[in-house]
Amino acid sequence: MDKFQHECAVFGIYGDPKASLHASWALHMMQHRGQEAAGIATWNGGNGFHLHKETGRVRTIFTGSVLGNLPGQIAIGHNRYSTCGPNTPQDTQPHLYTSKQGVEIVGASNGDLPGYAKIRSRLEAQGYELKSNNDAELIVALIAFYLDQNLDEVEAIKCTMQELRGGAYSCVFIINGKLFAFRDPRGFRPLVLGRHYEAYVVASETVAFDILGADYIREIEPGQIVRIDGDRERSFEGVRSDEKSFCIFELIYFSRPDSWIFGHSVSRFRKREGDMLWRLHKHVIRMPPEEYVVISVPDSSNHIALGFSQSSGLAFDFGLVRHHYAVREFIEAGQAGRDEVVKFKNNPDKAVVKGKRVIVIDDSIVRSTTIRKLVRMLRLAGAIEVIVLIGSPPITHSCFYGIDTPTQAELVASQMEVEGIRNLIEADYLGYLTIEGLLECTMEPSGTFCLACFNGEYPEADTIPEEKLKVLE
Ligand code: SF4
């Protein structure tokens, strides 16, 4: 895939007689954030935890019989995309862990921990065994360690957060029959709180609430710990930071357009990006408007293209039609090479693009392989001019905060200027958003968002291990 890859989704529900069923619905709605594995753990009072996790997709894993074995009114769930390492059963989440004093904890996380190796060595030296290479299991074991120091759950989570400096994590946990949700102090990954009748719900994205008919209450604040117990929700300060680093790519690409992320409607944000692209690149339109058609690379660029069309007055149409069925498995079966993936996924509609000056809008360029093929396909379909506009600034740096990105050398914008990329992808014009333009679309003060993949200014850079930074040299 010539895209940054989604990371994971987390979900939690407290006080719902159908907790596991509703967790499976919520995870299904967030399947775009991870398709490699899924898991649900429930708490059933005196009978303790029930856990089911395996590789595959939510709808095939959580059948009626599986859900029937997940009783209880409290549940957490997780969709996994493996940012690194193998996709083994041990690496799937949630993780169940028993402290030395016999307290059972179950937890799941979305993110990445730069200090993983050091903390793991320390825990193992103290007899806290880990079965996977998964960040979430490390967090579960750390909480177990602090519970063993006779701290209460909130204090144990607070101490854990202090050890995870520089990490990106949004977590859901069940400890002693209580649901906990907490988020790293810079708030890299989203986490929202809602109410479903008498039940409380937490999720990576608000689309998980929509399927349940749950009401959105608020974002869980960066650095905050939320505890849900009885019919009460209480918030505690975990670790404070005056600086925020919300991942801007959640708004650009990762999250569904019908979600609210960091307090913003994702679809409205993307339309503002389209408007900004028009304001930055309107000079490229030199011919009568009826000669142009605005198209998107579906689906993540649809709203950016719509925003561009609305601001410019140029017609929007569906010039690329997306094939929704599994392509990767078919290709891997040896039918064709990687190049054919693009052709399988997107087919130009000649009725839309033939004889037109096509303005094709995409959310980002990573390696450039996809957009180069799309430009060629559009020309073969009869486009007389191909203008490429991108809803993000050039990506020049890898991510160390839970997003699967290629090495810096593979990022085309780290190797050449815009004109070189235009030449490479054989477009008549190539235009990006500027960092300033992108920030204006957020309508937030500067310093709210992480922009490291565009400017190399890594938050808490001193916590990133040297071997990871080496790929930048
Ligand atoms: Fe998001 Fe880019 Fe920052 Fe990674 S480096 S957290 S992808 S904005």
Coordinates of C-alpha atoms and ligand atoms in Angstrom, one line a residue:
M1 CA 0.0 0.0 0.0
D2 CA 1.3 3.4 -1.0
K3 CA -0.3 5.0 2.0
F4 CA 0.4 5.6 5.7
Q5 CA -1.3 2.7 7.4
H6 CA -4.0 2.9 10.1
E7 CA -3.0 1.8 13.5
C8 CA -5.6 0.3 15.8
A9 CA -9.0 0.9 17.4
V10 CA -10.0 0.5 21.0
F11 CA -13.4 0.3 22.6
G12 CA -14.8 0.0 26.1
I13 CA -18.4 -0.3 27.5
Y14 CA -19.6 -0.3 31.1
G15 CA -23.0 -1.3 32.4
D16 CA -24.6 -2.9 29.3
P17 CA -26.2 -6.3 29.5
K18 CA -25.2 -6.8 25.8
A19 CA -21.7 -5.5 26.3
S20 CA -19.9 -8.0 24.1
L21 CA -22.4 -7.8 21.2
H22 CA -22.2 -4.0 21.3
A23 CA -18.4 -4.1 21.5
S24 CA -18.4 -6.3 18.3
W25 CA -20.6 -3.8 16.5
A26 CA -18.4 -0.9 17.6
L27 CA -15.2 -2.7 16.4
H28 CA -16.9 -3.5 13.1
M29 CA -17.5 0.2 12.6
M30 CA -13.8 0.9 13.3
Q31 CA -12.5 -2.0 11.1
H32 CA -10.7 0.6 8.9
R33 CA -8.3 1.1 11.7
G34 CA -7.0 -2.5 11.7
Q35 CA -8.0 -5.6 9.9
E36 CA -5.4 -8.2 11.0
A37 CA -6.9 -9.3 14.3
A38 CA -9.6 -8.4 16.8
G39 CA -10.4 -9.3 20.4
I40 CA -13.0 -8.7 23.1
A41 CA -12.7 -9.2 26.9
T42 CA -15.6 -9.1 29.2
W43 CA -15.9 -9.0 33.0
N44 CA -18.6 -11.1 34.5
G45 CA -18.5 -10.2 38.2
G46 CA -17.5 -13.1 40.4
N47 CA -16.8 -15.3 37.4
G48 CA -14.0 -13.0 36.3
F49 CA -12.8 -12.4 32.8
H50 CA -13.8 -14.0 29.5
L51 CA -11.6 -13.3 26.5
H52 CA -11.7 -14.1 22.8
K53 CA -9.2 -12.9 20.3
E54 CA -7.9 -14.2 17.0
T55 CA -6.6 -13.1 13.6
G56 CA -9.1 -12.0 11.0
R57 CA -12.0 -9.5 10.7
V58 CA -14.6 -8.7 13.3
R59 CA -17.6 -10.0 11.5
T60 CA -16.1 -13.4 10.9
I61 CA -14.6 -13.7 14.4
F62 CA -17.5 -12.6 16.6
T63 CA -20.3 -15.0 15.6
G64 CA -23.3 -15.7 17.8
S65 CA -21.6 -18.7 19.5
V66 CA -18.4 -16.7 20.3
L67 CA -20.4 -13.8 21.7
G68 CA -22.4 -16.3 23.8
N69 CA -19.2 -17.2 25.6
L70 CA -18.5 -13.5 26.4
P71 CA -21.0 -12.7 29.2
G72 CA -20.9 -9.7 31.5
Q73 CA -21.8 -6.0 31.5
I74 CA -18.3 -4.6 31.0
A75 CA -16.3 -5.2 27.9
I76 CA -13.2 -3.8 26.1
G77 CA -12.3 -4.6 22.5
H78 CA -9.5 -4.0 20.0
N79 CA -8.8 -4.1 16.3
R80 CA -5.2 -4.7 15.4
Y81 CA -3.1 -3.4 12.6
S82 CA 0.5 -4.6 13.3
T83 CA 2.7 -1.5 13.0
C84 CA 5.7 -3.8 13.4
G85 CA 6.5 -7.4 14.1
P86 CA 4.5 -10.5 13.3
N87 CA 0.8 -10.9 13.5
T88 CA 0.9 -13.8 16.0
P89 CA -1.9 -14.9 18.4
Q90 CA 0.2 -13.6 21.3
D91 CA 0.3 -10.1 19.8
T92 CA -3.4 -9.8 19.5
Q93 CA -5.2 -7.7 22.1
P94 CA -6.7 -7.3 24.7
H95 CA -4.0 -8.7 27.0
L96 CA -4.9 -10.5 30.2
Y97 CA -2.3 -10.3 33.0
T98 CA -2.2 -11.4 36.6
S99 CA -0.2 -9.4 39.0
K100 CA 2.0 -11.2 41.6
Q101 CA -0.6 -10.5 44.2
G102 CA -3.2 -12.2 42.0
V103 CA -5.1 -9.1 40.6
E104 CA -6.3 -9.9 37.1
I105 CA -6.0 -7.0 34.6
V106 CA -7.1 -6.8 31.0
G107 CA -6.2 -4.0 28.7
A108 CA -5.8 -2.8 25.1
S109 CA -3.9 0.1 23.6
N110 CA -3.6 2.1 20.3
G111 CA -0.2 3.7 19.8
D112 CA 3.6 3.1 20.1
L113 CA 6.1 3.3 23.0
P114 CA 9.6 4.5 22.1
G115 CA 10.9 3.4 25.5
Y116 CA 9.6 -0.1 25.1
A117 CA 12.9 -2.0 25.2
K118 CA 14.2 -0.4 28.4
I119 CA 11.0 -0.8 30.3
R120 CA 10.6 -4.4 29.2
S121 CA 14.2 -5.3 30.5
R122 CA 13.4 -3.7 33.8
L123 CA 10.1 -5.5 34.2
E124 CA 11.6 -8.9 33.2
A125 CA 14.4 -8.4 35.6
Q126 CA 11.8 -8.1 38.3
G127 CA 10.0 -11.2 37.3
Y128 CA 7.2 -9.7 35.2
E129 CA 7.1 -12.0 32.2
L130 CA 5.9 -10.8 28.8
K131 CA 4.6 -13.2 26.1
S132 CA 4.4 -10.9 23.2
N133 CA 6.3 -7.9 21.6
N134 CA 3.3 -5.8 22.0
D135 CA 3.2 -2.4 23.6
A136 CA -0.2 -3.0 25.2
E137 CA 1.1 -6.0 27.1
L138 CA 3.9 -3.9 28.4
I139 CA 1.4 -1.4 29.7
V140 CA -0.7 -4.1 31.3
A141 CA 2.4 -5.6 33.0
L142 CA 3.5 -2.1 34.2
I143 CA 0.2 -1.5 35.8
A144 CA 0.4 -5.0 37.4
F145 CA 3.8 -4.0 38.8
Y146 CA 2.5 -0.8 40.4
L147 CA -0.6 -2.6 41.8
D148 CA 1.8 -5.0 43.5
Q149 CA 3.3 -1.9 45.2
N150 CA -0.1 -1.6 46.9
L151 CA -1.2 1.4 44.9
D152 CA -4.8 1.8 44.0
E153 CA -5.8 1.5 40.3
V154 CA -5.6 5.2 39.5
E155 CA -2.3 5.7 41.2
A156 CA -0.9 2.6 39.4
I157 CA -2.0 4.0 36.0
K158 CA -0.5 7.4 36.9
C159 CA 2.9 5.8 37.7
T160 CA 2.7 3.8 34.5
M161 CA 2.0 6.9 32.5
Q162 CA 5.0 8.6 34.0
E163 CA 7.2 5.8 32.8
L164 CA 5.8 6.0 29.2
R165 CA 7.2 9.5 28.5
G166 CA 7.3 10.2 24.7
G167 CA 4.8 7.4 24.0
A168 CA 1.6 7.6 22.0
Y169 CA -1.2 5.6 23.6
S170 CA -5.0 5.6 24.0
C171 CA -5.9 2.8 26.3
V172 CA -9.0 0.9 27.7
F173 CA -8.6 -1.4 30.8
I174 CA -10.8 -3.4 33.2
I175 CA -9.3 -3.7 36.7
N176 CA -11.3 -5.0 39.7
G177 CA -14.6 -4.6 37.9
K178 CA -14.0 -1.0 36.9
L179 CA -13.5 0.4 33.4
F180 CA -10.5 2.7 32.9
A181 CA -9.7 4.8 29.8
F182 CA -6.5 7.0 29.6
R183 CA -4.6 8.9 27.0
D184 CA -1.0 10.0 26.7
P185 CA -0.2 13.6 27.8
R186 CA 0.2 14.9 24.2
G187 CA -2.9 13.2 23.0
F188 CA -1.4 11.7 19.8
R189 CA -4.3 9.2 19.3
P190 CA -8.0 10.1 19.8
L191 CA -10.2 8.7 22.5
V192 CA -13.8 9.8 23.1
L193 CA -16.4 9.2 25.9
G194 CA -20.1 8.7 25.4
R195 CA -23.3 7.5 27.0
H196 CA -25.6 4.7 25.8
Y197 CA -28.7 4.7 28.0
E198 CA -27.3 3.7 31.5
A199 CA -24.0 2.5 30.0
Y200 CA -20.8 4.5 29.4
V201 CA -18.8 3.9 26.2
V202 CA -15.2 4.9 25.2
A203 CA -13.9 4.6 21.6
S204 CA -11.2 5.7 19.2
E205 CA -13.8 7.2 16.9
T206 CA -17.3 8.5 17.4
V207 CA -18.6 6.2 14.5
A208 CA -18.5 3.5 17.2
F209 CA -21.1 5.4 19.1
D210 CA -23.4 6.0 16.1
I211 CA -24.0 2.3 15.5
L212 CA -25.1 1.9 19.1
G213 CA -27.2 5.1 19.2
A214 CA -24.9 6.4 22.0
D215 CA -24.4 10.1 22.7
Y216 CA -21.0 11.7 22.4
I217 CA -20.1 13.4 25.7
R218 CA -16.5 14.6 25.1
E219 CA -12.9 13.8 24.3
I220 CA -10.9 12.2 27.0
E221 CA -8.3 14.9 27.6
P222 CA -4.7 14.3 26.9
G223 CA -3.0 12.9 30.0
Q224 CA -6.4 12.2 31.7
I225 CA -7.5 9.0 33.4
V226 CA -11.3 8.2 33.3
R227 CA -12.6 5.7 35.8
I228 CA -16.2 4.3 35.4
D229 CA -17.5 2.4 38.4
G230 CA -21.1 1.9 39.6
D231 CA -23.1 4.5 37.7
R232 CA -20.3 7.1 38.1
E233 CA -17.7 8.4 35.7
R234 CA -14.8 10.3 37.4
S235 CA -11.7 11.9 35.8
F236 CA -8.3 12.2 37.3
E237 CA -5.2 14.0 36.1
G238 CA -2.6 11.4 35.0
V239 CA 0.4 13.2 33.5
R240 CA 0.2 16.8 32.5
S241 CA 1.8 18.4 29.4
D242 CA 1.3 21.9 28.3
E243 CA 2.1 20.8 24.7
K244 CA -0.3 18.8 22.5
S245 CA 0.6 16.6 19.5
F246 CA -2.7 15.5 18.0
C247 CA -1.8 13.4 15.0
I248 CA -2.9 15.5 12.0
F249 CA -3.1 12.4 9.8
E250 CA -6.1 11.3 11.9
L251 CA -8.0 14.2 10.2
I252 CA -6.3 14.0 6.8
Y253 CA -6.7 10.2 6.2
F254 CA -7.0 7.7 9.0
S255 CA -10.4 8.4 10.6
R256 CA -13.7 8.0 8.9
P257 CA -15.3 11.2 7.5
D258 CA -18.4 10.7 9.6
S259 CA -16.3 10.7 12.9
W260 CA -15.5 13.6 15.2
I261 CA -11.8 13.6 16.0
F262 CA -10.1 16.0 18.4
G263 CA -13.4 17.9 18.7
H264 CA -13.6 18.4 14.9
S265 CA -15.9 16.9 12.2
V266 CA -13.5 15.0 9.9
S267 CA -15.6 15.6 6.8
R268 CA -15.7 19.4 7.4
F269 CA -12.0 19.5 8.0
R270 CA -11.4 17.7 4.7
K271 CA -13.7 20.1 2.9
R272 CA -11.7 23.0 4.3
E273 CA -8.6 21.3 2.9
G274 CA -10.3 21.3 -0.5
D275 CA -11.1 25.0 -0.2
M276 CA -7.4 25.7 0.8
L277 CA -6.2 23.8 -2.2
W278 CA -8.3 26.0 -4.4
R279 CA -7.0 29.2 -2.8
L280 CA -3.4 28.0 -3.2
H281 CA -3.6 26.6 -6.7
K282 CA -6.4 28.5 -8.5
H283 CA -3.8 30.0 -10.9
V284 CA -3.5 26.7 -12.7
I285 CA -7.1 27.0 -14.1
R286 CA -6.6 28.9 -17.3
M287 CA -9.3 27.5 -19.6
P288 CA -13.1 27.8 -19.5
P289 CA -14.6 26.0 -16.4
E290 CA -16.6 23.4 -18.5
E291 CA -13.3 21.9 -19.8
Y292 CA -12.4 20.7 -16.2
V293 CA -13.7 17.9 -14.0
V294 CA -12.7 17.5 -10.4
I295 CA -12.3 13.8 -9.3
S296 CA -11.1 12.2 -6.1
V297 CA -9.0 9.1 -5.4
P298 CA -11.7 7.3 -3.4
D299 CA -12.6 7.1 -0.6
S300 CA -10.4 9.1 1.7
S301 CA -10.1 12.1 -0.7
N302 CA -13.8 12.4 -1.6
H303 CA -14.5 15.3 0.8
I304 CA -11.3 17.2 -0.1
A305 CA -12.4 17.0 -3.8
L306 CA -15.9 18.1 -2.8
G307 CA -14.5 21.1 -0.9
F308 CA -12.4 22.0 -3.9
S309 CA -15.3 21.8 -6.2
Q310 CA -17.6 23.8 -4.0
S311 CA -15.0 26.6 -3.6
S312 CA -13.9 26.7 -7.3
G313 CA -17.3 26.1 -8.9
L314 CA -15.7 23.4 -11.1
A315 CA -17.8 20.3 -11.5
F316 CA -17.1 17.3 -9.3
D317 CA -17.6 13.8 -10.7
F318 CA -16.7 10.2 -9.9
G319 CA -13.8 9.7 -12.4
L320 CA -12.2 6.8 -10.5
V321 CA -14.4 3.9 -9.4
R322 CA -13.2 1.9 -6.5
H323 CA -13.3 -1.9 -6.4
H324 CA -14.3 -2.8 -2.9
Y325 CA -13.4 -6.5 -2.7
A326 CA -10.1 -7.9 -1.3
V327 CA -7.3 -7.3 -3.8
R328 CA -4.3 -8.1 -1.7
E329 CA -5.0 -11.8 -1.2
F330 CA -5.8 -12.2 -4.9
I331 CA -2.5 -10.6 -6.0
E332 CA -0.6 -12.5 -3.4
A333 CA -2.0 -15.7 -4.9
G334 CA 0.4 -15.0 -7.8
Q335 CA -2.0 -13.6 -10.4
A336 CA -0.1 -10.4 -11.0
G337 CA 2.5 -8.1 -9.6
R338 CA 2.3 -5.2 -7.2
D339 CA 1.7 -2.8 -10.0
E340 CA -1.6 -4.4 -10.8
V341 CA -3.0 -3.6 -7.4
V342 CA -3.6 0.0 -8.4
K343 CA -5.5 -1.1 -11.5
F344 CA -7.6 -3.6 -9.5
K345 CA -8.5 -1.0 -7.0
N346 CA -9.3 2.0 -9.1
N347 CA -10.7 2.1 -12.6
P348 CA -11.1 5.3 -14.6
D349 CA -14.6 6.0 -15.9
K350 CA -14.1 7.1 -19.5
A351 CA -17.5 8.7 -19.6
V352 CA -16.3 11.2 -17.0
V353 CA -12.7 11.9 -17.9
K354 CA -12.4 11.5 -21.7
G355 CA -11.7 14.9 -23.4
K356 CA -11.5 16.6 -20.0
R357 CA -8.8 18.5 -18.1
V358 CA -8.9 16.3 -15.0
I359 CA -8.1 17.7 -11.5
V360 CA -7.4 14.6 -9.5
I361 CA -7.3 15.1 -5.7
D362 CA -5.5 12.7 -3.3
D363 CA -4.9 13.0 0.4
S364 CA -1.1 12.3 0.4
I365 CA 1.8 11.0 -1.6
V366 CA 4.0 8.5 0.2
R367 CA 6.2 6.7 -2.4
S368 CA 4.4 8.0 -5.5
T369 CA 3.8 4.6 -7.1
T370 CA 0.0 4.8 -6.9
I371 CA -0.4 8.3 -8.1
R372 CA 2.0 7.8 -11.0
K373 CA -0.1 4.8 -12.2
L374 CA -3.3 6.7 -11.8
V375 CA -2.1 9.6 -13.9
R376 CA -1.2 7.2 -16.7
M377 CA -4.5 5.4 -16.4
L378 CA -6.4 8.7 -16.7
R379 CA -4.5 9.7 -19.8
L380 CA -5.2 6.3 -21.3
A381 CA -8.8 6.9 -20.5
G382 CA -8.7 10.1 -22.6
A383 CA -7.9 12.9 -20.1
I384 CA -6.3 15.8 -22.1
E385 CA -4.6 17.3 -19.0
V386 CA -4.0 15.9 -15.6
I387 CA -3.6 18.2 -12.6
V388 CA -2.7 16.5 -9.3
L389 CA -3.6 18.3 -6.0
I390 CA -2.6 16.8 -2.7
G391 CA -4.5 17.4 0.6
S392 CA -1.3 17.4 2.7
P393 CA 2.2 18.9 2.6
P394 CA 5.0 16.8 1.2
I395 CA 5.8 13.8 3.6
T396 CA 9.5 13.9 4.3
H397 CA 9.8 12.0 7.5
S398 CA 8.8 8.6 9.0
C399 CA 6.4 8.4 12.0
F400 CA 7.4 6.9 15.4
Y401 CA 4.1 7.3 17.1
G402 CA 2.2 4.2 16.0
I403 CA 1.7 4.7 12.3
D404 CA 3.2 2.3 9.8
T405 CA 5.4 4.3 7.5
P406 CA 8.2 3.5 5.1
T407 CA 11.7 4.4 5.8
Q408 CA 12.6 8.0 5.1
A409 CA 14.6 7.0 1.9
E410 CA 11.4 5.5 0.5
L411 CA 9.4 8.7 1.0
V412 CA 9.6 10.4 -2.4
A413 CA 9.4 14.0 -1.0
S414 CA 12.5 13.3 1.1
Q415 CA 14.4 12.6 -2.1
M416 CA 13.2 15.3 -4.5
E417 CA 11.5 18.7 -4.8
V418 CA 7.9 19.1 -6.0
E419 CA 9.0 19.7 -9.6
G420 CA 10.9 16.4 -9.6
I421 CA 7.9 14.5 -8.2
R422 CA 5.6 16.1 -10.9
N423 CA 8.0 14.9 -13.5
L424 CA 8.2 11.5 -12.0
I425 CA 4.4 11.0 -11.8
E426 CA 4.0 12.5 -15.3
A427 CA 1.4 15.1 -14.2
D428 CA 0.9 18.4 -16.0
Y429 CA 0.8 20.1 -12.6
L430 CA 1.4 19.0 -9.0
G431 CA 0.3 21.1 -6.0
Y432 CA 0.4 20.3 -2.3
L433 CA -1.1 22.0 0.8
T434 CA 1.4 24.1 2.7
I435 CA 2.0 23.5 6.4
E436 CA 0.6 26.9 7.1
G437 CA -2.5 26.2 5.0
L438 CA -3.0 22.8 6.7
L439 CA -2.8 24.5 10.1
E440 CA -5.4 27.1 9.0
C441 CA -7.8 24.2 8.2
T442 CA -7.5 22.8 11.7
M443 CA -8.8 26.2 13.2
E444 CA -6.6 25.4 16.2
P445 CA -3.6 27.4 17.6
S446 CA -0.2 26.3 16.3
G447 CA 1.4 23.7 18.6
T448 CA -1.8 21.7 18.8
F449 CA -0.9 19.1 16.2
C450 CA 2.0 16.8 15.5
L451 CA 3.5 17.7 12.1
A452 CA 6.6 15.6 12.3
C453 CA 6.1 13.7 9.1
F454 CA 6.1 17.0 7.3
N455 CA 8.8 19.0 9.2
G456 CA 10.9 16.4 11.1
E457 CA 10.1 18.2 14.4
Y458 CA 9.5 15.1 16.5
P459 CA 7.8 15.7 19.9
E460 CA 9.9 14.3 22.8
A461 CA 12.6 13.5 20.2
D462 CA 15.0 12.5 23.0
T463 CA 12.9 9.4 23.8
I464 CA 13.1 8.0 20.3
P465 CA 15.8 5.2 20.3
E466 CA 18.9 5.8 18.3
E467 CA 18.4 2.7 16.1
K468 CA 15.0 4.1 14.9
L469 CA 16.5 7.6 14.3
K470 CA 19.3 6.0 12.2
V471 CA 16.8 5.6 9.3
L472 CA 16.7 9.4 9.1
E473 CA 20.4 9.7 8.4
Ligands
SF4_1 FE1 0.7 11.6 12.8 FE2 2.7 12.2 11.2 FE3 2.9 12.8 13.8 FE4 3.0 10.3 13.0 S1 4.5 11.9 12.6 S2 1.8 11.1 14.7 S3 1.6 10.3 11.2 S4 1.4 13.6 12.3

